CSV table of C-alpha atoms in Angstrom, one decimal:
chain,number,residue,atom,x,y,z
A,257,MET,CA,-32.2,-12.9,17.1
A,258,GLN,CA,-30.0,-15.9,17.3
A,259,ALA,CA,-26.4,-15.0,18.2
A,260,ARG,CA,-23.8,-15.5,15.4
A,261,HIS,CA,-21.6,-18.6,15.7
A,262,GLY,CA,-18.9,-20.1,13.6
A,263,ILE,CA,-17.7,-18.6,10.3
A,264,GLN,CA,-19.9,-16.1,8.7
A,265,LEU,CA,-19.5,-14.2,5.4
A,266,LEU,CA,-20.8,-10.6,5.5
A,267,ASP,CA,-22.1,-8.8,2.5
A,268,ALA,CA,-21.0,-5.4,3.8
A,269,ILE,CA,-18.5,-4.1,6.4
A,270,ALA,CA,-21.4,-2.3,7.9
A,271,ASP,CA,-22.8,-5.7,9.0
A,272,VAL,CA,-20.2,-5.7,11.8
A,273,ALA,CA,-20.0,-3.0,14.5
A,274,PRO,CA,-17.0,-0.6,14.0
A,275,GLU,CA,-15.8,-1.1,17.5
A,276,ALA,CA,-15.9,-4.9,17.2
A,277,TRP,CA,-13.9,-4.8,14.0
A,278,ASP,CA,-11.4,-2.3,15.2
A,279,ALA,CA,-10.9,-4.2,18.5
A,280,LEU,CA,-9.3,-7.0,16.5
A,281,LEU,CA,-6.6,-4.7,14.9
A,282,PRO,CA,-3.1,-5.2,16.4
A,283,ALA,CA,-1.0,-2.2,17.4
A,284,ASN,CA,0.5,-0.1,14.6
A,285,THR,CA,-2.0,-1.4,12.0
A,286,PRO,CA,-2.2,0.9,9.0
A,287,PRO,CA,-5.3,3.1,8.8
A,288,CYS,CA,-6.6,1.3,5.7
A,289,LEU,CA,-7.5,-1.7,7.9
A,290,GLN,CA,-9.9,0.3,10.1
A,291,HIS,CA,-13.6,-0.1,9.7
A,292,ALA,CA,-14.1,3.5,8.7
A,293,TYR,CA,-11.8,3.1,5.7
A,294,LEU,CA,-13.4,0.0,4.4
A,295,GLN,CA,-16.8,1.6,5.1
A,296,ALA,CA,-15.9,4.6,3.0
A,297,LEU,CA,-14.9,2.4,0.1
A,298,GLU,CA,-18.3,0.7,0.2
A,299,ALA,CA,-20.5,3.6,1.1
A,300,SER,CA,-19.0,5.7,-1.7
A,301,GLY,CA,-19.7,3.0,-4.3
A,302,CYS,CA,-16.0,2.5,-5.1
A,303,VAL,CA,-16.3,-1.1,-3.9
A,304,ARG,CA,-19.5,-2.9,-5.1
A,305,PRO,CA,-20.3,-5.8,-7.4
A,306,GLU,CA,-20.6,-3.4,-10.4
A,307,THR,CA,-16.9,-2.4,-10.0
A,308,GLY,CA,-15.8,-6.0,-9.7
A,309,TRP,CA,-15.5,-6.0,-5.9
A,310,THR,CA,-18.2,-7.9,-4.1
A,311,PRO,CA,-17.7,-7.8,-0.3
A,312,ARG,CA,-17.8,-11.1,1.4
A,313,HIS,CA,-15.9,-10.4,4.6
A,314,ALA,CA,-15.0,-13.5,6.6
A,315,THR,CA,-15.7,-13.5,10.3
A,316,LEU,CA,-15.5,-16.0,13.1
A,317,TRP,CA,-18.0,-15.8,16.0
A,318,ALA,CA,-18.6,-17.5,19.3
A,319,GLU,CA,-22.0,-16.9,20.9
A,320,GLY,CA,-22.3,-13.5,19.2
A,321,GLU,CA,-18.7,-12.3,20.0
A,322,LEU,CA,-16.4,-11.5,17.1
A,323,LEU,CA,-13.2,-13.5,17.5
A,324,ALA,CA,-11.6,-13.0,14.1
A,325,ALA,CA,-12.1,-11.3,10.8
A,326,MET,CA,-10.6,-11.0,7.3
A,327,PRO,CA,-11.4,-8.4,4.6
A,328,LEU,CA,-12.6,-10.7,1.8
A,329,TYR,CA,-14.0,-10.1,-1.7
A,330,LEU,CA,-15.2,-11.9,-4.7
A,331,LYS,CA,-13.3,-10.4,-7.7
A,332,THR,CA,-14.3,-10.5,-11.3
A,333,HIS,CA,-11.0,-9.1,-12.6
A,334,SER,CA,-7.5,-8.4,-11.2
A,335,TRP,CA,-7.4,-4.6,-11.4
A,336,GLY,CA,-6.5,-2.6,-8.3
A,337,GLU,CA,-4.5,-5.4,-6.6
A,338,TYR,CA,-0.8,-4.7,-7.4
A,339,VAL,CA,0.0,-8.4,-7.3
A,340,PHE,CA,-0.3,-9.4,-10.9
A,341,ASP,CA,-1.9,-12.7,-11.8
A,342,TRP,CA,-3.1,-11.9,-15.4
A,343,ALA,CA,-1.0,-14.7,-16.8
A,344,TRP,CA,-2.7,-17.2,-14.5
A,345,ALA,CA,-6.1,-16.0,-15.6
A,346,GLU,CA,-5.0,-16.3,-19.3
A,347,ALA,CA,-3.8,-19.8,-18.8
A,348,TYR,CA,-7.2,-20.8,-17.2
A,349,HIS,CA,-9.0,-19.2,-20.2
A,350,ARG,CA,-6.8,-21.1,-22.7
A,351,HIS,CA,-7.9,-24.3,-21.1
A,352,GLY,CA,-11.5,-23.4,-21.2
A,353,LEU,CA,-11.7,-22.8,-17.4
A,354,ASP,CA,-13.0,-19.8,-15.5
A,355,TYR,CA,-10.5,-17.9,-13.4
A,356,TYR,CA,-13.0,-15.3,-12.3
A,357,PRO,CA,-14.6,-14.8,-9.9
A,358,LYS,CA,-11.9,-15.5,-7.4
A,359,TRP,CA,-11.6,-15.0,-3.7
A,360,LEU,CA,-9.4,-12.1,-2.6
A,361,SER,CA,-8.2,-10.9,0.8
A,362,ALA,CA,-6.8,-7.4,0.3
A,363,ILE,CA,-7.5,-3.8,0.8
A,364,PRO,CA,-9.0,-2.5,-2.4
A,365,PHE,CA,-6.7,-0.3,-4.5
A,366,THR,CA,-4.2,-0.2,-1.6
A,367,PRO,CA,-0.9,-2.1,-1.7
A,368,ILE,CA,-0.1,-1.2,1.9
A,369,PRO,CA,1.3,-4.2,3.8
A,370,GLY,CA,-0.7,-5.0,6.9
A,371,PRO,CA,-2.6,-7.7,8.8
A,372,ARG,CA,-5.1,-9.6,6.8
A,373,LEU,CA,-6.0,-12.1,9.5
A,374,LEU,CA,-7.4,-10.1,12.4
A,375,GLY,CA,-8.2,-12.0,15.6
A,376,ARG,CA,-8.3,-12.0,19.4
A,377,SER,CA,-5.8,-14.9,19.5
A,378,ALA,CA,-3.5,-16.9,17.2
A,379,ALA,CA,-5.9,-19.8,17.5
A,380,ALA,CA,-8.8,-17.7,16.3
A,381,ARG,CA,-6.8,-16.4,13.4
A,382,GLN,CA,-5.8,-19.9,12.4
A,383,ALA,CA,-9.3,-21.2,12.7
A,384,LEU,CA,-10.5,-18.4,10.5
A,385,LEU,CA,-8.0,-19.0,7.7
A,386,ALA,CA,-8.6,-22.7,7.8
A,387,GLY,CA,-12.3,-22.1,7.5
A,388,VAL,CA,-11.9,-19.7,4.6
A,389,VAL,CA,-9.6,-22.1,2.7
A,390,GLU,CA,-12.2,-24.9,3.2
A,391,LEU,CA,-14.9,-22.5,2.0
A,392,ALA,CA,-12.8,-21.7,-1.1
A,393,ARG,CA,-12.2,-25.4,-1.7
A,394,HIS,CA,-16.0,-26.2,-1.8
A,395,SER,CA,-17.0,-23.0,-3.6
A,396,GLY,CA,-16.0,-24.2,-7.0
A,397,LEU,CA,-14.1,-21.0,-7.7
A,398,SER,CA,-10.6,-21.0,-9.1
A,399,SER,CA,-8.5,-19.5,-6.3
A,400,LEU,CA,-8.0,-17.6,-3.0
A,401,HIS,CA,-5.3,-14.9,-2.7
A,402,LEU,CA,-4.1,-13.0,0.4
A,403,LEU,CA,-2.1,-9.9,-0.6
A,404,PHE,CA,0.5,-8.0,1.4
A,405,PRO,CA,0.1,-9.9,4.7
A,406,THR,CA,2.3,-9.3,7.8
A,407,ALA,CA,5.0,-11.6,9.2
A,408,ASP,CA,2.5,-12.7,11.9
A,409,ASP,CA,0.0,-13.6,9.1
A,410,LEU,CA,2.7,-15.6,7.3
A,411,ARG,CA,3.2,-17.9,10.3
A,412,VAL,CA,-0.5,-18.7,10.2
A,413,ILE,CA,-0.4,-19.0,6.4
A,414,GLU,CA,2.5,-21.5,6.5
A,415,ASP,CA,0.4,-23.8,8.7
A,416,GLU,CA,-2.1,-24.0,5.8
A,417,ASN,CA,0.7,-24.7,3.3
A,418,LEU,CA,-0.3,-21.8,1.0
A,419,PRO,CA,2.6,-21.1,-1.4
A,420,LEU,CA,4.1,-17.6,-1.1
A,421,ARG,CA,4.9,-15.1,-3.7
A,422,HIS,CA,7.5,-12.4,-3.1
A,423,GLY,CA,7.5,-8.8,-4.3
A,424,VAL,CA,9.3,-5.6,-3.5
A,425,GLN,CA,8.4,-2.1,-2.4
A,426,PHE,CA,10.5,0.9,-1.5
A,427,HIS,CA,10.2,2.4,2.0
A,428,TRP,CA,12.1,5.3,3.7
A,429,ARG,CA,13.2,4.8,7.3
A,430,ASN,CA,13.9,7.6,9.7
A,431,ALA,CA,17.1,5.9,10.9
A,432,ASP,CA,20.6,7.2,10.0
A,433,PRO,CA,22.6,4.1,9.1
A,434,HIS,CA,25.8,6.0,10.1
A,435,GLU,CA,24.7,7.0,13.6
A,436,PRO,CA,24.9,4.8,16.7
A,437,ALA,CA,21.7,2.8,17.2
A,438,HIS,CA,20.5,4.3,13.8
A,439,ARG,CA,19.1,7.4,15.4
A,440,SER,CA,16.5,9.4,13.6
A,441,TYR,CA,17.5,12.3,11.4
A,442,PRO,CA,17.3,15.8,13.1
A,443,ASP,CA,16.5,17.5,9.8
A,444,PHE,CA,16.5,17.0,6.0
A,445,ASP,CA,20.1,18.2,5.7
A,446,ALA,CA,21.1,15.3,8.0
A,447,PHE,CA,19.3,12.9,5.7
A,448,LEU,CA,21.1,14.3,2.7
A,449,ALA,CA,24.4,14.0,4.5
A,450,SER,CA,23.8,10.3,4.9
A,451,LEU,CA,23.6,9.8,1.1
A,452,ASN,CA,26.5,9.3,-1.3
A,453,HIS,CA,27.7,12.3,-3.3
A,454,ASP,CA,25.9,11.4,-6.5
A,455,LYS,CA,22.5,10.8,-4.9
A,456,ARG,CA,22.8,13.9,-2.7
A,457,LYS,CA,23.7,16.0,-5.8
A,458,LYS,CA,20.8,14.6,-7.7
A,459,ILE,CA,18.2,15.4,-5.0
A,460,LEU,CA,19.5,18.9,-4.5
A,461,GLN,CA,19.3,19.6,-8.3
A,462,GLU,CA,15.7,18.2,-8.4
A,463,ARG,CA,14.7,20.3,-5.4
A,464,ARG,CA,16.1,23.4,-6.9
A,465,ARG,CA,14.2,22.7,-10.2
A,466,ALA,CA,11.0,22.2,-8.2
A,467,ALA,CA,11.5,25.3,-6.1
A,468,ALA,CA,12.0,27.4,-9.3
A,469,HIS,CA,8.3,27.0,-10.0
A,470,GLY,CA,7.7,29.5,-7.1
A,471,LEU,CA,4.9,27.5,-5.4
A,472,ASN,CA,3.7,27.7,-1.8
A,473,LEU,CA,3.1,24.4,-0.1
A,474,ARG,CA,0.7,23.6,2.7
A,475,TRP,CA,-0.1,20.4,4.6
A,476,GLU,CA,-3.7,19.8,5.7
A,477,ASP,CA,-5.4,17.0,7.5
A,478,GLY,CA,-9.1,16.1,7.6
A,479,HIS,CA,-9.8,18.7,10.3
A,480,SER,CA,-8.2,21.6,8.4
A,481,ALA,CA,-8.7,20.8,4.7
A,482,THR,CA,-11.7,22.5,3.1
A,483,GLN,CA,-14.3,21.1,0.8
A,484,ASP,CA,-12.5,23.0,-2.0
A,485,ASP,CA,-9.2,21.3,-1.0
A,486,TRP,CA,-10.8,17.8,-1.4
A,487,ALA,CA,-12.5,18.7,-4.6
A,488,PHE,CA,-9.1,19.9,-6.0
A,489,LEU,CA,-7.4,16.8,-4.8
A,490,TYR,CA,-9.9,14.6,-6.6
A,491,ARG,CA,-9.4,16.7,-9.7
A,492,CYS,CA,-5.7,16.1,-9.5
A,493,TYR,CA,-6.1,12.4,-8.8
A,494,ALA,CA,-8.5,11.9,-11.8
A,495,THR,CA,-6.2,13.9,-14.0
A,496,THR,CA,-3.3,11.5,-13.3
A,497,TYR,CA,-5.5,8.6,-14.4
A,498,ALA,CA,-6.7,10.5,-17.5
A,499,LEU,CA,-3.1,11.2,-18.5
A,500,HIS,CA,-2.5,7.4,-18.4
A,501,ARG,CA,-5.7,6.8,-20.4
A,502,SER,CA,-7.2,5.0,-17.5
A,503,THR,CA,-10.3,5.4,-15.2
A,504,PRO,CA,-9.8,6.3,-11.6
A,505,TYR,CA,-10.8,3.6,-9.0
A,506,LEU,CA,-11.9,6.1,-6.4
A,507,ASN,CA,-14.5,8.9,-6.5
A,508,HIS,CA,-14.8,12.3,-4.8
A,509,ALA,CA,-17.3,10.9,-2.3
A,510,PHE,CA,-14.7,8.5,-1.0
A,511,PHE,CA,-12.2,11.2,-0.2
A,512,ALA,CA,-14.9,13.4,1.4
A,513,GLN,CA,-16.2,10.5,3.5
A,514,LEU,CA,-12.7,9.5,4.6
A,515,ALA,CA,-11.9,13.1,5.7
A,516,THR,CA,-15.0,13.1,7.8
A,517,ALA,CA,-14.7,9.6,9.3
A,518,MET,CA,-10.9,9.6,9.8
A,519,PRO,CA,-9.7,13.2,9.9
A,520,SER,CA,-6.6,12.5,11.9
A,521,ARG,CA,-5.5,9.7,9.5
A,522,VAL,CA,-5.5,11.7,6.2
A,523,ARG,CA,-3.1,14.3,4.9
A,524,VAL,CA,-3.2,16.4,1.8
A,525,LEU,CA,-0.3,18.5,0.5
A,526,ILE,CA,-1.3,21.3,-1.8
A,527,ALA,CA,1.0,23.4,-4.0
A,528,GLU,CA,-0.3,26.8,-4.9
A,529,ARG,CA,0.7,29.7,-7.1
A,530,GLY,CA,-0.7,32.6,-5.2
A,531,ASP,CA,-4.2,31.6,-4.4
A,532,LEU,CA,-4.4,29.2,-7.3
A,533,PRO,CA,-3.8,25.5,-6.4
A,534,VAL,CA,-1.9,23.7,-9.2
A,535,ALA,CA,-1.0,20.3,-7.6
A,536,ALA,CA,-1.8,18.0,-4.7
A,537,ALA,CA,-0.7,14.8,-3.1
A,538,PHE,CA,-2.7,12.6,-0.7
A,539,PHE,CA,-1.3,10.5,2.1
A,540,LEU,CA,-2.5,8.3,5.0
A,541,CYS,CA,-0.8,8.7,8.3
A,542,ASP,CA,-0.8,7.2,11.8
A,543,GLU,CA,1.4,7.8,14.8
A,544,HIS,CA,4.5,6.1,13.2
A,545,VAL,CA,4.1,5.9,9.4
A,546,LEU,CA,3.2,8.2,6.5
A,547,PHE,CA,1.8,6.2,3.5
A,548,GLY,CA,2.1,7.8,0.1
A,549,ARG,CA,-1.0,7.2,-2.1
A,550,TYR,CA,-2.0,9.6,-4.9
A,551,TRP,CA,-0.9,12.8,-6.6
A,552,GLY,CA,-1.7,15.0,-9.6
A,553,ALA,CA,-1.2,18.4,-11.1
A,554,THR,CA,-3.3,20.6,-13.4
A,555,GLU,CA,-0.2,21.6,-15.4
A,556,HIS,CA,3.1,20.1,-16.3
A,557,LEU,CA,5.7,21.2,-13.7
A,558,PRO,CA,9.0,19.3,-14.0
A,559,PHE,CA,10.3,17.7,-10.8
A,560,LEU,CA,7.2,18.7,-8.8
A,561,HIS,CA,6.2,15.1,-8.5
A,562,PHE,CA,9.5,14.2,-6.8
A,563,GLU,CA,9.2,17.2,-4.4
A,564,LEU,CA,5.6,16.5,-3.3
A,565,CYS,CA,5.6,12.8,-3.3
A,566,TYR,CA,9.0,12.0,-1.9
A,567,TYR,CA,11.1,15.0,-0.5
A,568,GLN,CA,8.3,16.8,1.2
A,569,ALA,CA,7.0,13.4,2.6
A,570,ILE,CA,10.5,12.6,4.0
A,571,ASP,CA,10.8,16.1,5.4
A,572,TYR,CA,7.4,15.7,7.0
A,573,CYS,CA,8.3,12.4,8.6
A,574,ILE,CA,11.5,14.0,10.1
A,575,ARG,CA,9.7,17.0,11.5
A,576,GLN,CA,6.8,14.9,12.9
A,577,GLY,CA,9.1,12.2,14.3
A,578,LEU,CA,7.5,9.4,12.2
A,579,GLN,CA,9.5,6.2,11.8
A,580,ARG,CA,8.8,5.4,8.2
A,581,PHE,CA,7.5,6.6,4.8
A,582,GLU,CA,6.0,4.0,2.5
A,583,GLY,CA,6.1,5.2,-1.1
A,584,GLY,CA,3.6,2.8,-2.6
A,585,ALA,CA,4.0,0.0,-5.1
A,586,GLN,CA,7.0,-0.5,-7.3
A,587,GLY,CA,9.4,2.1,-8.6
A,588,GLU,CA,13.2,1.6,-8.8
A,589,HIS,CA,13.6,5.3,-9.2
A,590,LYS,CA,12.7,5.6,-5.5
A,591,LEU,CA,16.1,4.0,-4.6
A,592,ALA,CA,18.0,7.1,-5.8
A,593,ARG,CA,15.8,9.2,-3.5
A,594,GLY,CA,16.7,7.5,-0.3
A,595,LEU,CA,14.0,4.8,-0.2
A,596,GLN,CA,15.1,1.2,0.4
A,597,PRO,CA,13.8,-2.1,-1.0
A,598,VAL,CA,11.6,-4.1,1.3
A,599,ARG,CA,10.3,-7.6,0.5
A,600,THR,CA,6.6,-8.0,0.3
A,601,HIS,CA,4.5,-11.2,0.3
A,602,SER,CA,1.3,-12.7,-1.0
A,603,ALA,CA,-0.2,-16.2,-0.5
A,604,HIS,CA,-2.2,-18.1,-3.1
A,605,TRP,CA,-4.4,-21.2,-3.0
A,606,ILE,CA,-5.2,-22.6,-6.5
A,607,GLY,CA,-8.2,-25.0,-6.7
A,608,ASP,CA,-7.3,-27.0,-9.8
A,609,THR,CA,-4.5,-29.5,-8.9
A,610,ARG,CA,-2.9,-29.3,-12.3
A,611,PHE,CA,-2.6,-25.5,-12.2
A,612,ARG,CA,-1.7,-25.6,-8.6
A,613,THR,CA,1.4,-27.7,-9.4
A,614,ALA,CA,2.4,-25.3,-12.2
A,615,VAL,CA,1.9,-22.2,-10.1
A,616,ASP,CA,3.9,-23.7,-7.2
A,617,ASP,CA,6.8,-24.4,-9.6
A,618,TYR,CA,6.5,-20.9,-11.0
A,619,LEU,CA,6.5,-19.2,-7.6
A,620,ALA,CA,9.5,-21.2,-6.5
A,621,ARG,CA,11.5,-20.0,-9.5
A,622,GLU,CA,10.2,-16.4,-9.1
A,623,ARG,CA,11.2,-16.3,-5.4
A,624,GLY,CA,14.8,-17.2,-6.5
A,625,GLN,CA,14.7,-14.4,-9.0
A,626,MET,CA,13.4,-12.0,-6.4
A,627,ASP,CA,16.3,-12.9,-4.0
A,628,PHE,CA,18.7,-12.1,-6.8
A,629,TYR,CA,16.9,-8.8,-7.6
A,630,LEU,CA,16.9,-7.7,-3.9
A,631,ASP,CA,20.7,-8.5,-3.7
A,632,GLU,CA,21.3,-6.4,-6.8
A,633,LEU,CA,19.3,-3.5,-5.4
A,634,ALA,CA,21.2,-3.7,-2.1
A,635,GLU,CA,24.4,-3.1,-4.1
A,636,HIS,CA,23.0,0.2,-5.4
A,637,ALA,CA,22.1,1.5,-1.9
A,638,PRO,CA,22.1,5.3,-1.9
A,639,PHE,CA,24.0,5.7,1.3
A,640,ARG,CA,27.6,6.5,1.9
A,641,THR,CA,29.9,3.6,2.7
A,642,GLN,CA,31.1,3.3,6.3
A,643,ALA,CA,34.6,4.5,5.3
A,644,THR,CA,33.1,7.6,3.8
A,645,ALA,CA,30.7,8.0,6.6
A,646,GLU,CA,33.5,8.5,9.1
A,647,LEU,CA,34.3,11.8,7.4
A,648,LYS,CA,30.7,12.9,8.0
A,649,PRO,CA,30.7,15.7,5.3
A,650,SER,CA,27.9,18.3,5.6
A,651,ALA,CA,25.3,18.4,3.0
A,652,PRO,CA,25.9,21.1,0.4
A,653,ARG,CA,23.6,24.0,0.6
């Protein structure tokens, strides 16, 4: 068999060896970039042409050696992306043009920022992106989008002159802003003490309301969670979508495969009344970060969402010495619960020159609005001011 050379598009992540793909991942890469995660999406049938996600992973080879790679898909809709371009699609349609299919570099259904340009060197990553942009240009398709790239990716993207779009997420950091060198919190009470009075009072009230349900909570990973645990988690996940009159993106097989393939990278928090589970939350985790993903409950239990998805997650990070908790896409309500706004990015290449000019102008104005929005959020930070911090009051019990 002739050794691969140059840029190749792969129809499945299984077409590249797991060890070759994972060798390209830089340190501290989120688990969702690992070969096993992408393989679980495809093997479970969550990602396939029938769901609007056709894998076309871009790879760069030299004499059979993988030098660079990019998760890449042909998309026939914009669901499951968390960077919204529906208005662009509608504008194309009004002018009698096809917006779909489009090229998309992203992790399906996963708005976790992370590297999208994987490579052994900066030169290899640059060559891969240049090749993919050229491929998009000659494909006749409307556009190419890279969602939630890293700062290192942005330096490569800038060389290709792809316009950027800015967004915002809310992340919690295990760093007390009132301590020297922003030391990590010793316990949840110390985190509470770092907040202003109103936010601290609100959290304590919500935790009391959640505790009043009298539930037992247990954390499991892929090693300890049972098949019944995963079946119940999927039931909760699907129920959340049903309550919003929507269809879940993922299936039970995905969670089961992920637990087997990446047992140390998954966490499930289950709330039980006696021996009966009533709610669950699902997270990804690595050595430094806990990533909030999905949750659901089989009955209405006020304030349990905040307890499982935020307060228990923050407490887990403190106890495990993790640096950060990423609470997922959007949600200004997270600010009142100690999470802080973080700027996110996406890059967009538009094939039609007329639309490209319009999109570039729109993105420039939107970036200005996002700067203003982030400044406004900063004014509502949940932490005590420095003058108040010097008093260092204890968190009320």
